[in-house]
Amino acid sequence: MARRGGEIREVEETSVHRLEIAQLLDAPSVRRAFHLIDALADAITREHVAICEIPAPPFGEEQRARYFERRFRELGLEGVRRDTVGNVIGFRHGWSDKPTVVVSAHLDTVFPNHVDVRVRRRNGRYHAPGIGDNASGLAALLALIEVLQRVRVTTIGTLVFLCTVGEEGEGNLRGVRHFFTDGWAEKTDAFISLDGHGVERIVSGALGSRRYRITIAGPGGHSWGDFGIVNPIHPLAEVIRQLVEYPLPRRPRTSLTVGRIEGGQSVNAIPQSAFMDVDIRSTSSAVLDRISEYVKRVVAQAVRQENARCAATGTRLSYHIHCLGDRPTGETSPDTDIIRVAQEASRLLGIEPQLEWASTDANIPISLGIPAIAMGAGGNAGNPHTLDEWYDATNRELGLKRALLVILALAGVPEL
Ligand SMILES: [Zn+2]
């Protein structure tokens, strides 16, 4: 909101007093909203389960998007539509479009279509892939809309509700990227992504990443008859060895993971091709640049060595490095309004907030200088991105109340 501070003040001065976040707790509409959040607990959990059971694999979010499009309409949002990449957008207009607060949750999971996403309940916990990340954020988004609508909370600014495609992995933030290249970069005053569980987490740092698929290919052949020709797996192994030995800085914190390796046809065949996926993350884009250059150098060198070793056979390997993802870094400064409000809302509810770095949809607005955070949507969860993911709804209402306070404090509630 800092960028448009002048315009926001203008709304305040020409209209009415805007309630401070501590005053919001005593506002009748907010009290009614808090009661409703408690009263709706079971219904929210039922919808959470229903959302989780709609598969939303990477690049296959359409079915879940259609569900949200329908629900946005049922809940009375205006201008509901799906954009050209599949994001779902709906509006809840305030007195003005200043400020414009975008509240978002990502639709996609990391799980391919064949994974069983049915939810099983055991010992008070809900078990299913994607139940926490991000069915819980999505359920929170709908719950917040429902509460705002039923209690008829008036806001000064406008709320834009957004469900994004492609947050995870190879989706490379394509949904939120599209949103902000579609004219919203100029119009957005604050951006909140509800991502996963928890009540303490406030992600203010955009952890950047670069992801590469390194493919090496050759003629392939018989393990005995053609022995001595180039083998794509050998240089891949050499690349891994050199990546593991690279001295990563502790500060800025940086990680490097070879997450996947695949190749070859059979135990007794020299492979025709092999590939591996490398994920590099850092809070510094300079470090990401440096390591990316190192990866490219090491691959070229390892392929050259294998070609030299097998030169007598006249066979050669070729390689290709494909960028699977490039997520920008950045940080929403701790003295920004959005961070102050999120921390204050947490403390008012008895939560000690933690500022963190992560890779979320908020990376894009943060890198554009738009005040943005990602927050947990309440409850507790574990084993994200695995088939053993679980969710426990204890404290879900606390996460919803915190999110509601943050949204209302940012959009502004007039003193009527
Ligand atoms: Zn997520």
CSV table of C-alpha atoms and ligand atoms in Angstrom, one decimal:
chain,number,residue,atom,x,y,z
A,1,MET,CA,0.0,0.0,0.0
A,2,ALA,CA,3.0,2.2,0.4
A,3,ARG,CA,3.1,3.0,-3.3
A,4,ARG,CA,-0.4,4.5,-3.2
A,5,GLY,CA,-0.4,5.8,0.3
A,6,GLY,CA,-1.5,9.2,-0.9
A,7,GLU,CA,-4.5,7.8,-2.7
A,8,ILE,CA,-5.6,5.7,0.3
A,9,ARG,CA,-5.4,8.7,2.7
A,10,GLU,CA,-7.5,10.6,0.2
A,11,VAL,CA,-10.3,8.0,0.5
A,12,GLU,CA,-10.0,8.2,4.3
A,13,GLU,CA,-10.1,11.9,4.5
A,14,THR,CA,-12.9,12.5,2.1
A,15,SER,CA,-15.1,9.7,3.7
A,16,VAL,CA,-15.0,8.4,7.2
A,17,HIS,CA,-12.6,7.2,9.8
A,18,ARG,CA,-11.0,3.9,9.1
A,19,LEU,CA,-10.9,1.4,12.0
A,20,GLU,CA,-7.5,0.5,13.3
A,21,ILE,CA,-6.8,-3.2,13.5
A,22,ALA,CA,-7.3,-3.3,17.3
A,23,GLN,CA,-10.6,-1.5,16.9
A,24,LEU,CA,-11.7,-4.1,14.3
A,25,LEU,CA,-11.9,-6.7,17.1
A,26,ASP,CA,-14.7,-4.8,18.7
A,27,ALA,CA,-16.6,-3.9,15.5
A,28,PRO,CA,-20.0,-5.6,15.5
A,29,SER,CA,-19.6,-6.9,12.0
A,30,VAL,CA,-16.2,-8.5,12.9
A,31,ARG,CA,-17.6,-10.0,16.1
A,32,ARG,CA,-20.4,-11.6,14.0
A,33,ALA,CA,-17.9,-12.8,11.5
A,34,PHE,CA,-15.8,-14.5,14.2
A,35,HIS,CA,-18.9,-16.2,15.6
A,36,LEU,CA,-19.8,-17.4,12.1
A,37,ILE,CA,-16.3,-18.8,11.6
A,38,ASP,CA,-16.8,-20.9,14.7
A,39,ALA,CA,-20.3,-21.9,13.8
A,40,LEU,CA,-19.2,-23.0,10.3
A,41,ALA,CA,-16.4,-25.2,11.5
A,42,ASP,CA,-17.9,-28.5,10.4
A,43,ALA,CA,-19.2,-27.1,7.1
A,44,ILE,CA,-15.8,-25.7,6.3
A,45,THR,CA,-14.1,-29.1,6.9
A,46,ARG,CA,-16.7,-30.8,4.7
A,47,GLU,CA,-15.9,-28.4,1.9
A,48,HIS,CA,-12.2,-28.8,2.5
A,49,VAL,CA,-12.6,-32.6,2.0
A,50,ALA,CA,-14.6,-32.1,-1.1
A,51,ILE,CA,-12.0,-29.7,-2.6
A,52,CYS,CA,-9.2,-32.1,-1.8
A,53,GLU,CA,-11.0,-34.9,-3.6
A,54,ILE,CA,-11.2,-33.0,-6.9
A,55,PRO,CA,-7.9,-33.9,-8.6
A,56,ALA,CA,-5.7,-30.9,-9.5
A,57,PRO,CA,-2.5,-32.2,-11.0
A,58,PRO,CA,0.1,-29.8,-12.5
A,59,PHE,CA,-1.4,-28.5,-15.7
A,60,GLY,CA,-4.7,-30.2,-14.9
A,61,GLU,CA,-6.5,-27.8,-12.6
A,62,GLU,CA,-9.6,-27.3,-14.7
A,63,GLN,CA,-12.0,-29.5,-12.8
A,64,ARG,CA,-11.1,-27.8,-9.5
A,65,ALA,CA,-11.2,-24.4,-11.2
A,66,ARG,CA,-14.7,-25.0,-12.4
A,67,TYR,CA,-15.7,-25.9,-8.8
A,68,PHE,CA,-14.4,-22.6,-7.6
A,69,GLU,CA,-15.9,-20.6,-10.4
A,70,ARG,CA,-19.3,-22.1,-9.4
A,71,ARG,CA,-18.8,-21.5,-5.7
A,72,PHE,CA,-17.6,-17.9,-6.3
A,73,ARG,CA,-20.9,-17.2,-8.2
A,74,GLU,CA,-23.0,-19.0,-5.5
A,75,LEU,CA,-21.4,-16.9,-2.8
A,76,GLY,CA,-22.3,-13.7,-4.7
A,77,LEU,CA,-18.9,-12.5,-5.9
A,78,GLU,CA,-19.1,-10.2,-8.9
A,79,GLY,CA,-17.3,-10.4,-12.3
A,80,VAL,CA,-16.5,-14.1,-11.7
A,81,ARG,CA,-14.5,-15.6,-14.6
A,82,ARG,CA,-11.7,-17.9,-15.5
A,83,ASP,CA,-8.9,-16.2,-17.3
A,84,THR,CA,-7.0,-17.6,-20.3
A,85,VAL,CA,-4.5,-19.7,-18.3
A,86,GLY,CA,-7.3,-21.0,-16.0
A,87,ASN,CA,-7.1,-18.8,-12.9
A,88,VAL,CA,-10.4,-18.1,-11.3
A,89,ILE,CA,-11.2,-14.5,-10.3
A,90,GLY,CA,-14.1,-12.9,-8.5
A,91,PHE,CA,-14.6,-9.4,-7.0
A,92,ARG,CA,-16.1,-8.1,-3.8
A,93,HIS,CA,-16.4,-4.4,-4.4
A,94,GLY,CA,-15.9,-1.8,-1.6
A,95,TRP,CA,-16.7,1.9,-1.8
A,96,SER,CA,-13.7,2.3,-4.1
A,97,ASP,CA,-11.1,0.3,-5.8
A,98,LYS,CA,-8.4,1.9,-3.6
A,99,PRO,CA,-7.0,0.0,-2.1
A,100,THR,CA,-7.3,-3.2,-4.1
A,101,VAL,CA,-6.4,-6.3,-2.0
A,102,VAL,CA,-5.9,-9.6,-3.7
A,103,VAL,CA,-6.6,-12.7,-1.7
A,104,SER,CA,-5.3,-15.8,-3.4
A,105,ALA,CA,-4.8,-19.5,-3.0
A,106,HIS,CA,-3.3,-22.0,-5.5
A,107,LEU,CA,-5.4,-24.7,-7.1
A,108,ASP,CA,-2.8,-27.1,-8.1
A,109,THR,CA,-1.1,-30.0,-6.2
A,110,VAL,CA,2.1,-31.8,-7.0
A,111,PHE,CA,0.4,-35.1,-7.6
A,112,PRO,CA,-0.2,-36.6,-11.0
A,113,ASN,CA,-3.7,-37.5,-12.1
A,114,HIS,CA,-3.6,-41.2,-11.2
A,115,VAL,CA,-2.9,-40.5,-7.5
A,116,ASP,CA,-5.8,-41.4,-5.2
A,117,VAL,CA,-6.9,-38.2,-3.6
A,118,ARG,CA,-9.8,-39.6,-1.5
A,119,VAL,CA,-9.7,-38.4,2.0
A,120,ARG,CA,-9.5,-40.9,4.9
A,121,ARG,CA,-10.2,-39.9,8.4
A,122,ARG,CA,-8.2,-41.5,11.2
A,123,ASN,CA,-7.9,-40.5,14.8
A,124,GLY,CA,-9.3,-37.0,14.2
A,125,ARG,CA,-6.9,-36.4,11.3
A,126,TYR,CA,-7.7,-36.2,7.6
A,127,HIS,CA,-5.3,-38.1,5.3
A,128,ALA,CA,-4.9,-37.4,1.6
A,129,PRO,CA,-2.3,-36.1,-0.8
A,130,GLY,CA,-2.9,-32.3,-1.1
A,131,ILE,CA,-5.1,-32.0,2.0
A,132,GLY,CA,-2.8,-29.4,3.6
A,133,ASP,CA,-1.1,-27.9,0.5
A,134,ASN,CA,-3.3,-26.4,-0.7
A,135,ALA,CA,-6.8,-27.7,-0.1
A,136,SER,CA,-6.6,-26.0,3.3
A,137,GLY,CA,-5.8,-22.6,1.8
A,138,LEU,CA,-8.5,-23.1,-0.8
A,139,ALA,CA,-11.1,-24.0,1.8
A,140,ALA,CA,-10.1,-21.0,3.8
A,141,LEU,CA,-10.6,-18.7,0.8
A,142,LEU,CA,-14.2,-19.9,0.4
A,143,ALA,CA,-14.8,-19.7,4.1
A,144,LEU,CA,-13.6,-16.1,4.2
A,145,ILE,CA,-15.8,-15.1,1.3
A,146,GLU,CA,-18.8,-16.8,2.8
A,147,VAL,CA,-18.3,-15.1,6.2
A,148,LEU,CA,-17.8,-11.6,4.6
A,149,GLN,CA,-20.9,-12.1,2.5
A,150,ARG,CA,-23.2,-13.4,5.2
A,151,VAL,CA,-22.1,-10.8,7.7
A,152,ARG,CA,-22.2,-8.1,5.1
A,153,VAL,CA,-19.0,-6.5,6.1
A,154,THR,CA,-18.5,-3.2,4.3
A,155,THR,CA,-15.0,-2.4,3.1
A,156,ILE,CA,-13.5,0.8,1.8
A,157,GLY,CA,-11.3,-0.9,-0.8
A,158,THR,CA,-12.1,-3.8,-3.1
A,159,LEU,CA,-11.3,-7.4,-2.5
A,160,VAL,CA,-10.2,-9.6,-5.4
A,161,PHE,CA,-10.4,-13.3,-4.8
A,162,LEU,CA,-8.1,-15.4,-6.9
A,163,CYS,CA,-7.4,-19.1,-7.4
A,164,THR,CA,-4.2,-19.6,-9.3
A,165,VAL,CA,-3.0,-22.5,-11.5
A,166,GLY,CA,0.6,-23.7,-11.7
A,167,GLU,CA,2.1,-22.7,-8.3
A,168,GLU,CA,3.8,-26.0,-7.7
A,169,GLY,CA,7.0,-27.3,-9.4
A,170,GLU,CA,6.9,-27.2,-13.1
A,171,GLY,CA,3.9,-24.9,-13.0
A,172,ASN,CA,6.6,-22.3,-12.3
A,173,LEU,CA,4.0,-19.8,-10.8
A,174,ARG,CA,2.4,-19.5,-14.3
A,175,GLY,CA,-1.0,-18.6,-12.9
A,176,VAL,CA,0.1,-15.7,-10.7
A,177,ARG,CA,2.6,-14.6,-13.3
A,178,HIS,CA,-0.2,-14.3,-15.8
A,179,PHE,CA,-2.4,-12.4,-13.4
A,180,PHE,CA,0.3,-9.8,-12.8
A,181,THR,CA,1.1,-9.4,-16.5
A,182,ASP,CA,-2.6,-9.1,-17.2
A,183,GLY,CA,-2.8,-5.5,-15.8
A,184,TRP,CA,-3.0,-6.3,-12.1
A,185,ALA,CA,0.6,-5.2,-11.3
A,186,GLU,CA,-0.5,-1.6,-11.4
A,187,LYS,CA,-3.8,-2.0,-9.7
A,188,THR,CA,-2.8,-4.3,-6.8
A,189,ASP,CA,-2.1,-2.6,-3.5
A,190,ALA,CA,-1.6,-5.7,-1.4
A,191,PHE,CA,-1.5,-9.4,-2.1
A,192,ILE,CA,-2.1,-12.3,0.3
A,193,SER,CA,-1.6,-15.9,-0.6
A,194,LEU,CA,-3.3,-18.5,1.7
A,195,ASP,CA,-0.9,-21.4,1.3
A,196,GLY,CA,-1.0,-24.5,3.5
A,197,HIS,CA,-1.6,-24.8,7.2
A,198,GLY,CA,-0.5,-23.1,10.4
A,199,VAL,CA,-1.2,-19.9,12.3
A,200,GLU,CA,2.3,-18.5,12.9
A,201,ARG,CA,3.8,-18.4,9.5
A,202,ILE,CA,4.0,-15.1,7.6
A,203,VAL,CA,6.1,-15.5,4.4
A,204,SER,CA,7.6,-12.1,3.6
A,205,GLY,CA,10.7,-13.4,1.8
A,206,ALA,CA,10.5,-14.8,-1.7
A,207,LEU,CA,12.8,-17.7,-1.9
A,208,GLY,CA,14.1,-17.8,-5.5
A,209,SER,CA,14.8,-20.9,-7.5
A,210,ARG,CA,16.1,-22.1,-10.8
A,211,ARG,CA,15.2,-25.6,-12.0
A,212,TYR,CA,16.9,-27.4,-14.8
A,213,ARG,CA,16.4,-30.6,-16.7
A,214,ILE,CA,19.7,-31.8,-18.0
A,215,THR,CA,19.3,-34.4,-20.8
A,216,ILE,CA,22.2,-36.2,-22.3
A,217,ALA,CA,21.8,-38.5,-25.4
A,218,GLY,CA,23.9,-40.8,-27.5
A,219,PRO,CA,23.6,-43.7,-30.0
A,220,GLY,CA,23.1,-46.4,-27.3
A,221,GLY,CA,23.9,-50.0,-27.9
A,222,HIS,CA,24.5,-53.5,-26.5
A,223,SER,CA,26.3,-53.6,-23.2
A,224,TRP,CA,28.7,-56.2,-24.5
A,225,GLY,CA,28.7,-55.9,-28.2
A,226,ASP,CA,29.0,-52.1,-28.2
A,227,PHE,CA,31.0,-51.6,-25.1
A,228,GLY,CA,33.3,-48.7,-25.2
A,229,ILE,CA,30.9,-46.2,-26.8
A,230,VAL,CA,29.6,-43.1,-25.1
A,231,ASN,CA,27.2,-43.6,-22.2
A,232,PRO,CA,24.9,-40.7,-21.2
A,233,ILE,CA,24.6,-41.9,-17.6
A,234,HIS,CA,28.3,-41.6,-16.9
A,235,PRO,CA,28.6,-37.8,-17.4
A,236,LEU,CA,25.3,-37.4,-15.4
A,237,ALA,CA,27.0,-39.1,-12.5
A,238,GLU,CA,30.0,-36.9,-12.9
A,239,VAL,CA,27.8,-33.8,-12.9
A,240,ILE,CA,26.1,-34.9,-9.7
A,241,ARG,CA,29.5,-35.6,-8.0
A,242,GLN,CA,30.6,-32.0,-8.9
A,243,LEU,CA,27.3,-30.4,-7.8
A,244,VAL,CA,27.5,-32.2,-4.4
A,245,GLU,CA,31.0,-30.9,-3.9
A,246,TYR,CA,30.1,-27.3,-4.8
A,247,PRO,CA,30.6,-25.1,-1.7
A,248,LEU,CA,27.1,-23.6,-1.2
A,249,PRO,CA,26.9,-20.5,1.0
A,250,ARG,CA,25.1,-20.8,4.3
A,251,ARG,CA,24.3,-17.1,4.1
A,252,PRO,CA,22.5,-16.3,1.9
A,253,ARG,CA,20.9,-19.6,2.6
A,254,THR,CA,21.1,-21.8,-0.6
A,255,SER,CA,20.1,-25.3,-1.4
A,256,LEU,CA,20.8,-27.6,-4.3
A,257,THR,CA,18.9,-30.9,-4.9
A,258,VAL,CA,19.1,-33.4,-7.7
A,259,GLY,CA,15.4,-34.4,-7.4
A,260,ARG,CA,15.0,-36.8,-10.2
A,261,ILE,CA,17.1,-39.0,-12.4
A,262,GLU,CA,15.9,-41.2,-15.1
A,263,GLY,CA,17.3,-43.0,-18.1
A,264,GLY,CA,18.3,-46.2,-19.9
A,265,GLN,CA,16.2,-49.1,-21.2
A,266,SER,CA,17.7,-52.2,-19.6
A,267,VAL,CA,20.5,-53.5,-17.4
A,268,ASN,CA,22.3,-54.9,-20.4
A,269,ALA,CA,21.9,-51.9,-22.7
A,270,ILE,CA,24.0,-48.7,-23.0
A,271,PRO,CA,21.4,-46.0,-22.7
A,272,GLN,CA,20.3,-43.8,-25.6
A,273,SER,CA,19.4,-41.0,-23.2
A,274,ALA,CA,19.2,-40.0,-19.6
A,275,PHE,CA,18.1,-36.9,-17.7
A,276,MET,CA,18.1,-35.4,-14.3
A,277,ASP,CA,16.3,-32.5,-12.7
A,278,VAL,CA,18.2,-30.1,-10.5
A,279,ASP,CA,16.5,-27.6,-8.1
A,280,ILE,CA,18.6,-24.7,-6.8
A,281,ARG,CA,17.1,-22.3,-4.2
A,282,SER,CA,18.5,-19.2,-2.6
A,283,THR,CA,17.4,-16.0,-1.0
A,284,SER,CA,19.9,-14.3,-3.3
A,285,SER,CA,19.5,-14.0,-7.1
A,286,ALA,CA,23.2,-13.4,-7.5
A,287,VAL,CA,23.9,-16.8,-5.9
A,288,LEU,CA,21.3,-18.4,-8.2
A,289,ASP,CA,23.0,-16.9,-11.2
A,290,ARG,CA,26.4,-18.1,-10.1
A,291,ILE,CA,25.3,-21.7,-9.4
A,292,SER,CA,23.4,-21.8,-12.7
A,293,GLU,CA,26.5,-20.9,-14.6
A,294,TYR,CA,28.4,-23.6,-12.6
A,295,VAL,CA,25.8,-26.2,-13.6
A,296,LYS,CA,26.1,-25.3,-17.3
A,297,ARG,CA,29.9,-25.4,-17.1
A,298,VAL,CA,30.0,-28.8,-15.3
A,299,VAL,CA,27.6,-30.4,-17.7
A,300,ALA,CA,29.6,-29.2,-20.8
A,301,GLN,CA,32.8,-30.4,-19.2
A,302,ALA,CA,31.4,-33.9,-18.2
A,303,VAL,CA,30.0,-34.5,-21.7
A,304,ARG,CA,33.3,-33.4,-23.3
A,305,GLN,CA,35.2,-35.8,-21.1
A,306,GLU,CA,33.0,-38.7,-22.0
A,307,ASN,CA,33.3,-37.9,-25.7
A,308,ALA,CA,37.1,-37.7,-25.4
A,309,ARG,CA,37.2,-41.0,-23.5
A,310,CYS,CA,35.2,-42.8,-26.3
A,311,ALA,CA,36.7,-40.8,-29.2
A,312,ALA,CA,38.2,-44.0,-30.8
A,313,THR,CA,34.7,-45.4,-31.3
A,314,GLY,CA,33.6,-42.3,-33.2
A,315,THR,CA,30.5,-41.9,-31.0
A,316,ARG,CA,29.5,-38.7,-29.4
A,317,LEU,CA,27.0,-37.5,-26.8
A,318,SER,CA,24.9,-34.4,-27.1
A,319,TYR,CA,23.2,-32.5,-24.3
A,320,HIS,CA,20.5,-30.1,-23.6
A,321,ILE,CA,19.7,-28.0,-20.6
A,322,HIS,CA,16.1,-27.0,-20.3
A,323,CYS,CA,15.0,-24.4,-17.7
A,324,LEU,CA,12.0,-25.9,-15.9
A,325,GLY,CA,11.5,-23.0,-13.6
A,326,ASP,CA,12.8,-19.6,-12.6
A,327,ARG,CA,11.3,-18.0,-9.6
A,328,PRO,CA,12.4,-14.5,-8.7
A,329,THR,CA,13.6,-13.5,-5.2
A,330,GLY,CA,12.8,-10.5,-3.1
A,331,GLU,CA,11.5,-9.4,0.3
A,332,THR,CA,8.5,-7.4,1.5
A,333,SER,CA,10.2,-5.1,4.0
A,334,PRO,CA,9.3,-5.7,7.6
A,335,ASP,CA,8.2,-2.0,8.0
A,336,THR,CA,5.6,-2.3,5.2
A,337,ASP,CA,2.0,-2.0,6.2
A,338,ILE,CA,1.1,-5.5,5.2
A,339,ILE,CA,3.7,-7.0,7.5
A,340,ARG,CA,2.8,-4.7,10.4
A,341,VAL,CA,-0.9,-5.6,10.0
A,342,ALA,CA,-0.2,-9.3,9.7
A,343,GLN,CA,2.0,-9.3,12.8
A,344,GLU,CA,-0.5,-7.2,14.8
A,345,ALA,CA,-3.4,-9.4,13.8
A,346,SER,CA,-1.5,-12.4,14.9
A,347,ARG,CA,-0.6,-10.9,18.3
A,348,LEU,CA,-4.2,-9.7,18.9
A,349,LEU,CA,-5.2,-13.3,18.6
A,350,GLY,CA,-2.5,-14.5,20.9
A,351,ILE,CA,-0.2,-15.9,18.2
A,352,GLU,CA,3.5,-15.1,18.0
A,353,PRO,CA,4.1,-14.5,14.3
A,354,GLN,CA,7.1,-15.7,12.4
A,355,LEU,CA,8.5,-14.0,9.3
A,356,GLU,CA,9.8,-16.6,6.9
A,357,TRP,CA,11.2,-17.2,3.5
A,358,ALA,CA,9.5,-19.5,1.1
A,359,SER,CA,8.7,-20.1,-2.6
A,360,THR,CA,5.1,-19.2,-3.1
A,361,ASP,CA,2.7,-17.3,-5.4
A,362,ALA,CA,3.8,-14.2,-3.4
A,363,ASN,CA,7.2,-14.4,-5.1
A,364,ILE,CA,5.8,-12.6,-8.2
A,365,PRO,CA,4.2,-9.6,-6.5
A,366,ILE,CA,7.2,-9.3,-4.1
A,367,SER,CA,9.6,-9.2,-7.0
A,368,LEU,CA,7.4,-6.5,-8.6
A,369,GLY,CA,7.6,-4.4,-5.4
A,370,ILE,CA,4.0,-5.0,-4.5
A,371,PRO,CA,3.4,-5.5,-0.8
A,372,ALA,CA,2.8,-9.3,-0.6
A,373,ILE,CA,2.8,-12.2,1.9
A,374,ALA,CA,1.8,-15.8,2.0
A,375,MET,CA,0.2,-17.1,5.2
A,376,GLY,CA,-0.9,-20.4,6.6
A,377,ALA,CA,-4.6,-20.8,6.7
A,378,GLY,CA,-4.9,-22.4,10.2
A,379,GLY,CA,-5.0,-25.9,11.4
A,380,ASN,CA,-2.0,-28.3,11.5
A,381,ALA,CA,-0.6,-30.5,8.8
A,382,GLY,CA,2.3,-32.7,8.0
A,383,ASN,CA,4.1,-34.6,5.2
A,384,PRO,CA,3.4,-32.1,2.4
A,385,HIS,CA,4.1,-33.2,-1.1
A,386,THR,CA,3.9,-36.8,-0.1
A,387,LEU,CA,1.2,-39.5,-0.3
A,388,ASP,CA,1.1,-39.5,3.5
A,389,GLU,CA,0.0,-35.9,3.8
A,390,TRP,CA,-2.4,-35.2,6.7
A,391,TYR,CA,-4.4,-32.3,8.2
A,392,ASP,CA,-5.8,-31.6,11.6
A,393,ALA,CA,-8.4,-28.9,11.8
A,394,THR,CA,-7.5,-27.9,15.4
A,395,ASN,CA,-7.0,-24.1,15.3
A,396,ARG,CA,-8.3,-23.7,11.8
A,397,GLU,CA,-10.6,-21.0,13.1
A,398,LEU,CA,-7.7,-19.1,14.5
A,399,GLY,CA,-6.0,-19.0,11.1
A,400,LEU,CA,-9.3,-17.8,9.5
A,401,LYS,CA,-9.8,-15.1,12.0
A,402,ARG,CA,-6.2,-13.9,11.5
A,403,ALA,CA,-6.6,-13.9,7.7
A,404,LEU,CA,-9.9,-12.0,8.1
A,405,LEU,CA,-8.4,-9.3,10.3
A,406,VAL,CA,-5.5,-8.9,7.9
A,407,ILE,CA,-7.8,-8.6,4.9
A,408,LEU,CA,-10.1,-6.1,6.6
A,409,ALA,CA,-7.3,-4.0,8.0
A,410,LEU,CA,-5.7,-3.7,4.6
A,411,ALA,CA,-9.0,-3.1,2.7
A,412,GLY,CA,-10.2,-0.8,5.4
A,413,VAL,CA,-13.4,-1.0,7.4
A,414,PRO,CA,-15.2,2.4,7.8
A,415,GLU,CA,-16.4,3.5,11.2
A,416,LEU,CA,-20.1,3.7,10.6
B,1,ZN,ZN,1.4,-24.6,-1.6
